[in-house]
mmCIF file with all atom_site columns, C-alpha atoms in Angstrom:
data_model
loop_
_atom_site.group_PDB
_atom_site.id
_atom_site.type_symbol
_atom_site.label_atom_id
_atom_site.label_alt_id
_atom_site.label_comp_id
_atom_site.label_asym_id
_atom_site.label_entity_id
_atom_site.label_seq_id
_atom_site.pdbx_PDB_ins_code
_atom_site.Cartn_x
_atom_site.Cartn_y
_atom_site.Cartn_z
_atom_site.occupancy
_atom_site.B_iso_or_equiv
_atom_site.pdbx_formal_charge
_atom_site.auth_seq_id
_atom_site.auth_comp_id
_atom_site.auth_asym_id
_atom_site.auth_atom_id
_atom_site.pdbx_PDB_model_num
ATOM 1   C CA . MET A 1 1   ? 12.342  19.630  -5.433  1.00 0.00 ? 1   MET A CA 1
ATOM 2   C CA . PRO A 1 2   ? 9.989   17.518  -7.616  1.00 0.00 ? 2   PRO A CA 1
ATOM 3   C CA . ILE A 1 3   ? 12.728  14.938  -8.343  1.00 0.00 ? 3   ILE A CA 1
ATOM 4   C CA . GLU A 1 4   ? 13.345  14.459  -4.626  1.00 0.00 ? 4   GLU A CA 1
ATOM 5   C CA . THR A 1 5   ? 9.602   14.142  -3.997  1.00 0.00 ? 5   THR A CA 1
ATOM 6   C CA . PHE A 1 6   ? 9.362   11.620  -6.833  1.00 0.00 ? 6   PHE A CA 1
ATOM 7   C CA . LEU A 1 7   ? 12.152  9.473   -5.349  1.00 0.00 ? 7   LEU A CA 1
ATOM 8   C CA . VAL A 1 8   ? 10.583  9.607   -1.882  1.00 0.00 ? 8   VAL A CA 1
ATOM 9   C CA . SER A 1 9   ? 7.197   8.724   -3.370  1.00 0.00 ? 9   SER A CA 1
ATOM 10  C CA . PHE A 1 10  ? 8.633   5.864   -5.435  1.00 0.00 ? 10  PHE A CA 1
ATOM 11  C CA . THR A 1 11  ? 10.529  4.380   -2.472  1.00 0.00 ? 11  THR A CA 1
ATOM 12  C CA . THR A 1 12  ? 7.542   4.703   -0.155  1.00 0.00 ? 12  THR A CA 1
ATOM 13  C CA . TYR A 1 13  ? 5.150   3.058   -2.594  1.00 0.00 ? 13  TYR A CA 1
ATOM 14  C CA . PHE A 1 14  ? 7.638   0.315   -3.415  1.00 0.00 ? 14  PHE A CA 1
ATOM 15  C CA . ALA A 1 15  ? 7.702   -0.520  0.281   1.00 0.00 ? 15  ALA A CA 1
ATOM 16  C CA . THR A 1 16  ? 4.004   -0.118  1.107   1.00 0.00 ? 16  THR A CA 1
ATOM 17  C CA . ILE A 1 17  ? 2.646   -1.815  -2.022  1.00 0.00 ? 17  ILE A CA 1
ATOM 18  C CA . GLY A 1 18  ? 5.520   -4.292  -2.204  1.00 0.00 ? 18  GLY A CA 1
ATOM 19  C CA . PRO A 1 19  ? 5.494   -5.605  -5.805  1.00 0.00 ? 19  PRO A CA 1
ATOM 20  C CA . ALA A 1 20  ? 8.072   -8.275  -4.931  1.00 0.00 ? 20  ALA A CA 1
ATOM 21  C CA . ASP A 1 21  ? 5.903   -9.631  -2.119  1.00 0.00 ? 21  ASP A CA 1
ATOM 22  C CA . ILE A 1 22  ? 2.725   -9.526  -4.208  1.00 0.00 ? 22  ILE A CA 1
ATOM 23  C CA . VAL A 1 23  ? 4.414   -11.559 -6.958  1.00 0.00 ? 23  VAL A CA 1
ATOM 24  C CA . VAL A 1 24  ? 5.072   -14.466 -4.592  1.00 0.00 ? 24  VAL A CA 1
ATOM 25  C CA . LEU A 1 25  ? 1.519   -14.535 -3.218  1.00 0.00 ? 25  LEU A CA 1
ATOM 26  C CA . PHE A 1 26  ? -0.089  -14.055 -6.632  1.00 0.00 ? 26  PHE A CA 1
ATOM 27  C CA . ALA A 1 27  ? 1.897   -16.943 -8.116  1.00 0.00 ? 27  ALA A CA 1
ATOM 28  C CA . ALA A 1 28  ? 0.799   -19.202 -5.264  1.00 0.00 ? 28  ALA A CA 1
ATOM 29  C CA . LEU A 1 29  ? -2.889  -18.221 -5.401  1.00 0.00 ? 29  LEU A CA 1
ATOM 30  C CA . THR A 1 30  ? -3.171  -18.554 -9.197  1.00 0.00 ? 30  THR A CA 1
ATOM 31  C CA . ALA A 1 31  ? -1.239  -21.796 -9.623  1.00 0.00 ? 31  ALA A CA 1
ATOM 32  C CA . GLY A 1 32  ? -4.249  -23.465 -11.259 1.00 0.00 ? 32  GLY A CA 1
ATOM 33  C CA . ALA A 1 33  ? -5.275  -20.553 -13.489 1.00 0.00 ? 33  ALA A CA 1
ATOM 34  C CA . THR A 1 34  ? -4.601  -20.271 -17.212 1.00 0.00 ? 34  THR A CA 1
ATOM 35  C CA . ALA A 1 35  ? -2.361  -17.561 -18.663 1.00 0.00 ? 35  ALA A CA 1
ATOM 36  C CA . ALA A 1 36  ? -5.410  -15.667 -19.981 1.00 0.00 ? 36  ALA A CA 1
ATOM 37  C CA . GLU A 1 37  ? -7.121  -15.802 -16.584 1.00 0.00 ? 37  GLU A CA 1
ATOM 38  C CA . ARG A 1 38  ? -3.982  -14.484 -14.867 1.00 0.00 ? 38  ARG A CA 1
ATOM 39  C CA . ARG A 1 39  ? -3.681  -11.594 -17.316 1.00 0.00 ? 39  ARG A CA 1
ATOM 40  C CA . ALA A 1 40  ? -7.319  -10.643 -16.749 1.00 0.00 ? 40  ALA A CA 1
ATOM 41  C CA . MET A 1 41  ? -6.941  -10.781 -12.959 1.00 0.00 ? 41  MET A CA 1
ATOM 42  C CA . VAL A 1 42  ? -3.731  -8.724  -13.062 1.00 0.00 ? 42  VAL A CA 1
ATOM 43  C CA . PHE A 1 43  ? -5.288  -5.983  -15.220 1.00 0.00 ? 43  PHE A CA 1
ATOM 44  C CA . LYS A 1 44  ? -8.474  -5.786  -13.156 1.00 0.00 ? 44  LYS A CA 1
ATOM 45  C CA . GLY A 1 45  ? -6.612  -5.897  -9.832  1.00 0.00 ? 45  GLY A CA 1
ATOM 46  C CA . VAL A 1 46  ? -4.091  -3.173  -10.700 1.00 0.00 ? 46  VAL A CA 1
ATOM 47  C CA . VAL A 1 47  ? -6.774  -0.889  -12.187 1.00 0.00 ? 47  VAL A CA 1
ATOM 48  C CA . ILE A 1 48  ? -9.062  -1.209  -9.155  1.00 0.00 ? 48  ILE A CA 1
ATOM 49  C CA . GLY A 1 49  ? -6.220  -0.903  -6.645  1.00 0.00 ? 49  GLY A CA 1
ATOM 50  C CA . GLY A 1 50  ? -4.858  2.126   -8.507  1.00 0.00 ? 50  GLY A CA 1
ATOM 51  C CA . ALA A 1 51  ? -8.315  3.736   -8.598  1.00 0.00 ? 51  ALA A CA 1
ATOM 52  C CA . VAL A 1 52  ? -8.634  3.350   -4.821  1.00 0.00 ? 52  VAL A CA 1
ATOM 53  C CA . LEU A 1 53  ? -5.256  5.013   -4.247  1.00 0.00 ? 53  LEU A CA 1
ATOM 54  C CA . LEU A 1 54  ? -6.010  7.813   -6.733  1.00 0.00 ? 54  LEU A CA 1
ATOM 55  C CA . PHE A 1 55  ? -9.242  8.478   -4.830  1.00 0.00 ? 55  PHE A CA 1
ATOM 56  C CA . PHE A 1 56  ? -7.155  9.242   -1.752  1.00 0.00 ? 56  PHE A CA 1
ATOM 57  C CA . VAL A 1 57  ? -4.760  11.336  -3.875  1.00 0.00 ? 57  VAL A CA 1
ATOM 58  C CA . PHE A 1 58  ? -7.589  13.752  -4.681  1.00 0.00 ? 58  PHE A CA 1
ATOM 59  C CA . PHE A 1 59  ? -9.829  13.422  -1.630  1.00 0.00 ? 59  PHE A CA 1
ATOM 60  C CA . GLY A 1 60  ? -7.413  12.498  1.177   1.00 0.00 ? 60  GLY A CA 1
ATOM 61  C CA . GLU A 1 61  ? -6.930  16.067  2.410   1.00 0.00 ? 61  GLU A CA 1
ATOM 62  C CA . PRO A 1 62  ? -10.669 16.897  2.497   1.00 0.00 ? 62  PRO A CA 1
ATOM 63  C CA . LEU A 1 63  ? -11.154 13.750  4.587   1.00 0.00 ? 63  LEU A CA 1
ATOM 64  C CA . LEU A 1 64  ? -8.515  15.019  7.005   1.00 0.00 ? 64  LEU A CA 1
ATOM 65  C CA . ALA A 1 65  ? -10.373 18.328  7.278   1.00 0.00 ? 65  ALA A CA 1
ATOM 66  C CA . ILE A 1 66  ? -13.674 16.554  7.943   1.00 0.00 ? 66  ILE A CA 1
ATOM 67  C CA . PHE A 1 67  ? -12.149 14.579  10.835  1.00 0.00 ? 67  PHE A CA 1
ATOM 68  C CA . GLY A 1 68  ? -10.134 17.545  12.121  1.00 0.00 ? 68  GLY A CA 1
ATOM 69  C CA . ILE A 1 69  ? -6.735  15.879  11.652  1.00 0.00 ? 69  ILE A CA 1
ATOM 70  C CA . SER A 1 70  ? -3.802  18.278  11.384  1.00 0.00 ? 70  SER A CA 1
ATOM 71  C CA . LEU A 1 71  ? -0.877  17.802  9.003   1.00 0.00 ? 71  LEU A CA 1
ATOM 72  C CA . PRO A 1 72  ? 1.682   17.438  11.860  1.00 0.00 ? 72  PRO A CA 1
ATOM 73  C CA . ALA A 1 73  ? -0.491  14.711  13.396  1.00 0.00 ? 73  ALA A CA 1
ATOM 74  C CA . LEU A 1 74  ? -0.710  12.943  10.037  1.00 0.00 ? 74  LEU A CA 1
ATOM 75  C CA . ARG A 1 75  ? 3.047   13.180  9.510   1.00 0.00 ? 75  ARG A CA 1
ATOM 76  C CA . THR A 1 76  ? 3.742   11.716  12.933  1.00 0.00 ? 76  THR A CA 1
ATOM 77  C CA . ALA A 1 77  ? 1.125   8.959   12.704  1.00 0.00 ? 77  ALA A CA 1
ATOM 78  C CA . GLY A 1 78  ? 2.086   8.138   9.115   1.00 0.00 ? 78  GLY A CA 1
ATOM 79  C CA . GLY A 1 79  ? 5.744   8.003   10.099  1.00 0.00 ? 79  GLY A CA 1
ATOM 80  C CA . ILE A 1 80  ? 4.992   5.545   12.903  1.00 0.00 ? 80  ILE A CA 1
ATOM 81  C CA . LEU A 1 81  ? 2.920   3.344   10.569  1.00 0.00 ? 81  LEU A CA 1
ATOM 82  C CA . LEU A 1 82  ? 5.639   3.341   7.903   1.00 0.00 ? 82  LEU A CA 1
ATOM 83  C CA . LEU A 1 83  ? 8.282   2.618   10.550  1.00 0.00 ? 83  LEU A CA 1
ATOM 84  C CA . LEU A 1 84  ? 6.374   -0.482  11.676  1.00 0.00 ? 84  LEU A CA 1
ATOM 85  C CA . ILE A 1 85  ? 6.078   -1.630  8.058   1.00 0.00 ? 85  ILE A CA 1
ATOM 86  C CA . SER A 1 86  ? 9.804   -1.048  7.451   1.00 0.00 ? 86  SER A CA 1
ATOM 87  C CA . ILE A 1 87  ? 10.732  -3.081  10.544  1.00 0.00 ? 87  ILE A CA 1
ATOM 88  C CA . ASP A 1 88  ? 8.629   -5.982  9.254   1.00 0.00 ? 88  ASP A CA 1
ATOM 89  C CA . MET A 1 89  ? 10.322  -5.683  5.849   1.00 0.00 ? 89  MET A CA 1
ATOM 90  C CA . VAL A 1 90  ? 13.842  -5.712  7.287   1.00 0.00 ? 90  VAL A CA 1
ATOM 91  C CA . PHE A 1 91  ? 13.113  -8.760  9.437   1.00 0.00 ? 91  PHE A CA 1
ATOM 92  C CA . ALA A 1 92  ? 11.049  -10.457 6.685   1.00 0.00 ? 92  ALA A CA 1
ATOM 93  C CA . ARG A 1 93  ? 7.866   -10.613 8.740   1.00 0.00 ? 93  ARG A CA 1
ATOM 94  C CA . SER A 1 94  ? 4.307   -10.329 7.491   1.00 0.00 ? 94  SER A CA 1
ATOM 95  C CA . SER A 1 95  ? 2.565   -7.059  8.260   1.00 0.00 ? 95  SER A CA 1
ATOM 96  C CA . GLY A 1 96  ? -1.134  -6.267  8.222   1.00 0.00 ? 96  GLY A CA 1
ATOM 97  C CA . GLY A 1 97  ? -0.260  -2.984  6.537   1.00 0.00 ? 97  GLY A CA 1
ATOM 98  C CA . THR A 1 98  ? 1.149   -4.605  3.399   1.00 0.00 ? 98  THR A CA 1
ATOM 99  C CA . SER A 1 99  ? -0.111  -8.178  3.336   1.00 0.00 ? 99  SER A CA 1
ATOM 100 C CA . THR A 1 100 ? -3.100  -10.394 4.022   1.00 0.00 ? 100 THR A CA 1
ATOM 101 C CA . THR A 1 101 ? -3.983  -12.341 7.134   1.00 0.00 ? 101 THR A CA 1
ATOM 102 C CA . ASP A 1 102 ? -4.200  -16.143 7.284   1.00 0.00 ? 102 ASP A CA 1
ATOM 103 C CA . GLU A 1 103 ? -8.008  -15.903 7.207   1.00 0.00 ? 103 GLU A CA 1
ATOM 104 C CA . GLU A 1 104 ? -7.888  -13.684 4.108   1.00 0.00 ? 104 GLU A CA 1
ATOM 105 C CA . ASN A 1 105 ? -5.484  -16.090 2.397   1.00 0.00 ? 105 ASN A CA 1
ATOM 106 C CA . ALA A 1 106 ? -7.833  -18.989 3.110   1.00 0.00 ? 106 ALA A CA 1
ATOM 107 C CA . GLU A 1 107 ? -10.782 -17.065 1.650   1.00 0.00 ? 107 GLU A CA 1
ATOM 108 C CA . ALA A 1 108 ? -8.773  -16.104 -1.442  1.00 0.00 ? 108 ALA A CA 1
ATOM 109 C CA . ALA A 1 109 ? -7.649  -19.705 -1.996  1.00 0.00 ? 109 ALA A CA 1
ATOM 110 C CA . SER A 1 110 ? -11.301 -20.765 -2.335  1.00 0.00 ? 110 SER A CA 1
ATOM 111 C CA . SER A 1 111 ? -12.017 -18.103 -4.971  1.00 0.00 ? 111 SER A CA 1
ATOM 112 C CA . SER A 1 112 ? -11.220 -18.476 -8.681  1.00 0.00 ? 112 SER A CA 1
ATOM 113 C CA . ASP A 1 113 ? -10.966 -14.689 -9.200  1.00 0.00 ? 113 ASP A CA 1
ATOM 114 C CA . ILE A 1 114 ? -8.657  -12.876 -6.775  1.00 0.00 ? 114 ILE A CA 1
ATOM 115 C CA . SER A 1 115 ? -8.469  -9.607  -8.737  1.00 0.00 ? 115 SER A CA 1
ATOM 116 C CA . VAL A 1 116 ? -10.622 -7.553  -6.344  1.00 0.00 ? 116 VAL A CA 1
ATOM 117 C CA . PHE A 1 117 ? -9.793  -9.433  -3.162  1.00 0.00 ? 117 PHE A CA 1
ATOM 118 C CA . PRO A 1 118 ? -7.052  -9.817  -2.121  1.00 0.00 ? 118 PRO A CA 1
ATOM 119 C CA . LEU A 1 119 ? -5.108  -8.407  -5.121  1.00 0.00 ? 119 LEU A CA 1
ATOM 120 C CA . ALA A 1 120 ? -6.653  -4.928  -5.505  1.00 0.00 ? 120 ALA A CA 1
ATOM 121 C CA . THR A 1 121 ? -7.213  -4.614  -1.780  1.00 0.00 ? 121 THR A CA 1
ATOM 122 C CA . PRO A 1 122 ? -5.502  -5.107  0.591   1.00 0.00 ? 122 PRO A CA 1
ATOM 123 C CA . LEU A 1 123 ? -2.376  -6.140  -1.373  1.00 0.00 ? 123 LEU A CA 1
ATOM 124 C CA . ILE A 1 124 ? -2.140  -3.115  -3.700  1.00 0.00 ? 124 ILE A CA 1
ATOM 125 C CA . ALA A 1 125 ? -4.392  -0.571  -1.966  1.00 0.00 ? 125 ALA A CA 1
ATOM 126 C CA . GLY A 1 126 ? -3.754  -1.613  1.618   1.00 0.00 ? 126 GLY A CA 1
ATOM 127 C CA . PRO A 1 127 ? -3.662  0.454   4.818   1.00 0.00 ? 127 PRO A CA 1
ATOM 128 C CA . GLY A 1 128 ? 0.025   1.252   4.364   1.00 0.00 ? 128 GLY A CA 1
ATOM 129 C CA . ALA A 1 129 ? -0.325  2.487   0.778   1.00 0.00 ? 129 ALA A CA 1
ATOM 130 C CA . ILE A 1 130 ? -3.484  4.479   1.548   1.00 0.00 ? 130 ILE A CA 1
ATOM 131 C CA . GLY A 1 131 ? -1.849  6.123   4.573   1.00 0.00 ? 131 GLY A CA 1
ATOM 132 C CA . ALA A 1 132 ? 1.274   6.892   2.551   1.00 0.00 ? 132 ALA A CA 1
ATOM 133 C CA . THR A 1 133 ? -0.825  8.451   -0.217  1.00 0.00 ? 133 THR A CA 1
ATOM 134 C CA . ILE A 1 134 ? -2.601  10.845  2.140   1.00 0.00 ? 134 ILE A CA 1
ATOM 135 C CA . LEU A 1 135 ? 0.673   11.689  3.894   1.00 0.00 ? 135 LEU A CA 1
ATOM 136 C CA . LEU A 1 136 ? 2.666   12.336  0.704   1.00 0.00 ? 136 LEU A CA 1
ATOM 137 C CA . MET A 1 137 ? -0.070  14.465  -0.881  1.00 0.00 ? 137 MET A CA 1
ATOM 138 C CA . ALA A 1 138 ? -0.621  16.455  2.314   1.00 0.00 ? 138 ALA A CA 1
ATOM 139 C CA . ASP A 1 139 ? 3.118   17.024  2.612   1.00 0.00 ? 139 ASP A CA 1
ATOM 140 C CA . ALA A 1 140 ? 3.170   18.399  -0.954  1.00 0.00 ? 140 ALA A CA 1
ATOM 141 C CA . SER A 1 141 ? 0.025   20.492  -0.417  1.00 0.00 ? 141 SER A CA 1
ATOM 142 C CA . GLY A 1 142 ? 0.076   23.829  -2.247  1.00 0.00 ? 142 GLY A CA 1
ATOM 143 C CA . ASP A 1 143 ? 2.946   22.749  -4.516  1.00 0.00 ? 143 ASP A CA 1
ATOM 144 C CA . PRO A 1 144 ? 1.508   21.345  -7.798  1.00 0.00 ? 144 PRO A CA 1
ATOM 145 C CA . PRO A 1 145 ? 4.889   20.137  -9.203  1.00 0.00 ? 145 PRO A CA 1
ATOM 146 C CA . ARG A 1 146 ? 5.522   18.088  -6.055  1.00 0.00 ? 146 ARG A CA 1
ATOM 147 C CA . GLN A 1 147 ? 1.984   16.714  -6.110  1.00 0.00 ? 147 GLN A CA 1
ATOM 148 C CA . VAL A 1 148 ? 2.497   15.656  -9.729  1.00 0.00 ? 148 VAL A CA 1
ATOM 149 C CA . ALA A 1 149 ? 5.755   13.982  -8.657  1.00 0.00 ? 149 ALA A CA 1
ATOM 150 C CA . VAL A 1 150 ? 3.868   11.983  -5.997  1.00 0.00 ? 150 VAL A CA 1
ATOM 151 C CA . VAL A 1 151 ? 1.301   10.816  -8.564  1.00 0.00 ? 151 VAL A CA 1
ATOM 152 C CA . ALA A 1 152 ? 4.107   9.962   -11.006 1.00 0.00 ? 152 ALA A CA 1
ATOM 153 C CA . GLY A 1 153 ? 5.795   7.818   -8.352  1.00 0.00 ? 153 GLY A CA 1
ATOM 154 C CA . LEU A 1 154 ? 2.506   6.025   -7.677  1.00 0.00 ? 154 LEU A CA 1
ATOM 155 C CA . LEU A 1 155 ? 1.788   5.407   -11.363 1.00 0.00 ? 155 LEU A CA 1
ATOM 156 C CA . LEU A 1 156 ? 5.301   4.066   -11.955 1.00 0.00 ? 156 LEU A CA 1
ATOM 157 C CA . ILE A 1 157 ? 4.963   1.604   -9.066  1.00 0.00 ? 157 ILE A CA 1
ATOM 158 C CA . LEU A 1 158 ? 1.550   0.503   -10.360 1.00 0.00 ? 158 LEU A CA 1
ATOM 159 C CA . MET A 1 159 ? 3.098   -0.073  -13.781 1.00 0.00 ? 159 MET A CA 1
ATOM 160 C CA . LEU A 1 160 ? 5.955   -2.083  -12.256 1.00 0.00 ? 160 LEU A CA 1
ATOM 161 C CA . THR A 1 161 ? 3.470   -4.075  -10.204 1.00 0.00 ? 161 THR A CA 1
ATOM 162 C CA . TYR A 1 162 ? 1.486   -4.828  -13.356 1.00 0.00 ? 162 TYR A CA 1
ATOM 163 C CA . LEU A 1 163 ? 4.592   -5.999  -15.217 1.00 0.00 ? 163 LEU A CA 1
ATOM 164 C CA . PHE A 1 164 ? 5.846   -8.017  -12.233 1.00 0.00 ? 164 PHE A CA 1
ATOM 165 C CA . LEU A 1 165 ? 2.491   -9.777  -11.918 1.00 0.00 ? 165 LEU A CA 1
ATOM 166 C CA . LEU A 1 166 ? 2.296   -10.567 -15.625 1.00 0.00 ? 166 LEU A CA 1
ATOM 167 C CA . GLY A 1 167 ? 5.600   -12.389 -15.328 1.00 0.00 ? 167 GLY A CA 1
ATOM 168 C CA . ALA A 1 168 ? 5.054   -13.600 -11.754 1.00 0.00 ? 168 ALA A CA 1
ATOM 169 C CA . THR A 1 169 ? 5.938   -17.243 -12.339 1.00 0.00 ? 169 THR A CA 1
ATOM 170 C CA . GLN A 1 170 ? 8.945   -16.510 -14.540 1.00 0.00 ? 170 GLN A CA 1
ATOM 171 C CA . LEU A 1 171 ? 10.221  -13.717 -12.274 1.00 0.00 ? 171 LEU A CA 1
ATOM 172 C CA . GLN A 1 172 ? 9.977   -15.914 -9.207  1.00 0.00 ? 172 GLN A CA 1
ATOM 173 C CA . ARG A 1 173 ? 11.802  -18.716 -11.016 1.00 0.00 ? 173 ARG A CA 1
ATOM 174 C CA . ILE A 1 174 ? 14.606  -16.431 -12.310 1.00 0.00 ? 174 ILE A CA 1
ATOM 175 C CA . LEU A 1 175 ? 15.250  -14.346 -9.193  1.00 0.00 ? 175 LEU A CA 1
ATOM 176 C CA . GLY A 1 176 ? 14.167  -16.789 -6.516  1.00 0.00 ? 176 GLY A CA 1
ATOM 177 C CA . PHE A 1 177 ? 12.811  -16.014 -3.069  1.00 0.00 ? 177 PHE A CA 1
ATOM 178 C CA . THR A 1 178 ? 16.225  -14.935 -1.727  1.00 0.00 ? 178 THR A CA 1
ATOM 179 C CA . VAL A 1 179 ? 16.796  -12.098 -4.198  1.00 0.00 ? 179 VAL A CA 1
ATOM 180 C CA . LEU A 1 180 ? 13.221  -10.836 -3.802  1.00 0.00 ? 180 LEU A CA 1
ATOM 181 C CA . HIS A 1 181 ? 13.627  -10.779 -0.018  1.00 0.00 ? 181 HIS A CA 1
ATOM 182 C CA . VAL A 1 182 ? 16.994  -8.990  -0.266  1.00 0.00 ? 182 VAL A CA 1
ATOM 183 C CA . ILE A 1 183 ? 15.399  -6.262  -2.402  1.00 0.00 ? 183 ILE A CA 1
ATOM 184 C CA . SER A 1 184 ? 12.572  -5.890  0.118   1.00 0.00 ? 184 SER A CA 1
ATOM 185 C CA . ARG A 1 185 ? 15.003  -5.615  3.037   1.00 0.00 ? 185 ARG A CA 1
ATOM 186 C CA . ILE A 1 186 ? 17.111  -2.930  1.327   1.00 0.00 ? 186 ILE A CA 1
ATOM 187 C CA . VAL A 1 187 ? 13.985  -0.866  0.614   1.00 0.00 ? 187 VAL A CA 1
ATOM 188 C CA . GLY A 1 188 ? 12.880  -1.508  4.213   1.00 0.00 ? 188 GLY A CA 1
ATOM 189 C CA . VAL A 1 189 ? 16.044  0.138   5.559   1.00 0.00 ? 189 VAL A CA 1
ATOM 190 C CA . LEU A 1 190 ? 15.463  3.194   3.350   1.00 0.00 ? 190 LEU A CA 1
ATOM 191 C CA . LEU A 1 191 ? 11.822  3.362   4.416   1.00 0.00 ? 191 LEU A CA 1
ATOM 192 C CA . ALA A 1 192 ? 12.830  3.193   8.097   1.00 0.00 ? 192 ALA A CA 1
ATOM 193 C CA . ALA A 1 193 ? 15.006  6.301   7.706   1.00 0.00 ? 193 ALA A CA 1
ATOM 194 C CA . LEU A 1 194 ? 12.276  8.075   5.742   1.00 0.00 ? 194 LEU A CA 1
ATOM 195 C CA . SER A 1 195 ? 9.605   7.239   8.327   1.00 0.00 ? 195 SER A CA 1
ATOM 196 C CA . VAL A 1 196 ? 11.749  8.572   11.174  1.00 0.00 ? 196 VAL A CA 1
ATOM 197 C CA . GLN A 1 197 ? 12.168  11.804  9.192   1.00 0.00 ? 197 GLN A CA 1
ATOM 198 C CA . PHE A 1 198 ? 8.365   12.031  8.870   1.00 0.00 ? 198 PHE A CA 1
ATOM 199 C CA . ILE A 1 199 ? 8.058   11.638  12.653  1.00 0.00 ? 199 ILE A CA 1
ATOM 200 C CA . PHE A 1 200 ? 10.701  14.322  13.271  1.00 0.00 ? 200 PHE A CA 1
ATOM 201 C CA . ASP A 1 201 ? 8.977   16.718  10.840  1.00 0.00 ? 201 ASP A CA 1
ATOM 202 C CA . GLY A 1 202 ? 5.594   16.082  12.445  1.00 0.00 ? 202 GLY A CA 1
ATOM 203 C CA . LEU A 1 203 ? 6.874   16.789  15.941  1.00 0.00 ? 203 LEU A CA 1
ATOM 204 C CA . MET A 1 204 ? 8.782   19.896  14.848  1.00 0.00 ? 204 MET A CA 1
ATOM 205 C CA . THR A 1 205 ? 5.859   21.459  12.943  1.00 0.00 ? 205 THR A CA 1
ATOM 206 C CA . SER A 1 206 ? 3.365   20.629  15.698  1.00 0.00 ? 206 SER A CA 1
ATOM 207 C CA . GLY A 1 207 ? 5.041   23.091  18.052  1.00 0.00 ? 207 GLY A CA 1
ATOM 208 C CA . LEU A 1 208 ? 4.938   20.459  20.796  1.00 0.00 ? 208 LEU A CA 1
ATOM 209 C CA . LEU A 1 209 ? 8.697   20.407  21.293  1.00 0.00 ? 209 LEU A CA 1
ATOM 210 C CA . GLY A 1 210 ? 8.790   24.191  21.601  1.00 0.00 ? 210 GLY A CA 1
ATOM 211 C CA . ARG A 1 211 ? 6.102   24.184  24.308  1.00 0.00 ? 211 ARG A CA 1
ATOM 212 C CA . MET A 1 212 ? 7.906   21.396  26.200  1.00 0.00 ? 212 MET A CA 1
ATOM 213 C CA . SER A 1 213 ? 11.147  23.402  26.277  1.00 0.00 ? 213 SER A CA 1
ATOM 214 C CA . LEU A 1 214 ? 9.477   26.412  27.931  1.00 0.00 ? 214 LEU A CA 1
#
């Protein structure tokens, strides 16, 4: 059902893009910027990051065909990647799939404009979000309403990310680090269950389990 696909898409993108986590880092990296500079960086970063993800919405499957990657393999690999991200979310650890490294943070701190790096990529359009995009679209292949639901989930998360970033300082002050981390951990638990389901589906559709039982 499209509504179910939309909810799965929304939850997955909330976890892999992580608006709550981006808010904290953005507020820290733009502490010396003016309000106008922050607004410009937020707009540019979300537009570029969204464009990167939309590229994989439309061209992710052809890329799979070029490299000879089957849908069951993608489901299994994507499920493992999302599971690792969800574990990091639950235990409040930094993950290379949804965050930046110490070296990237140091480079960003020396730049006055962080809209392209690290905001657009890898914070918004990171490995986790790109992998999730290809996986969700491939899973909805041949079903236009479900594909539209995936795109709708992505666009809604991008809109929330934009709004969160515009009010980054105020949001962080009102909610505090604790509430933001609690939200991330709850979504992490949901993502863990979803990622395991992706792994199960990948193994079942691959036919590997059937051959092993013979």
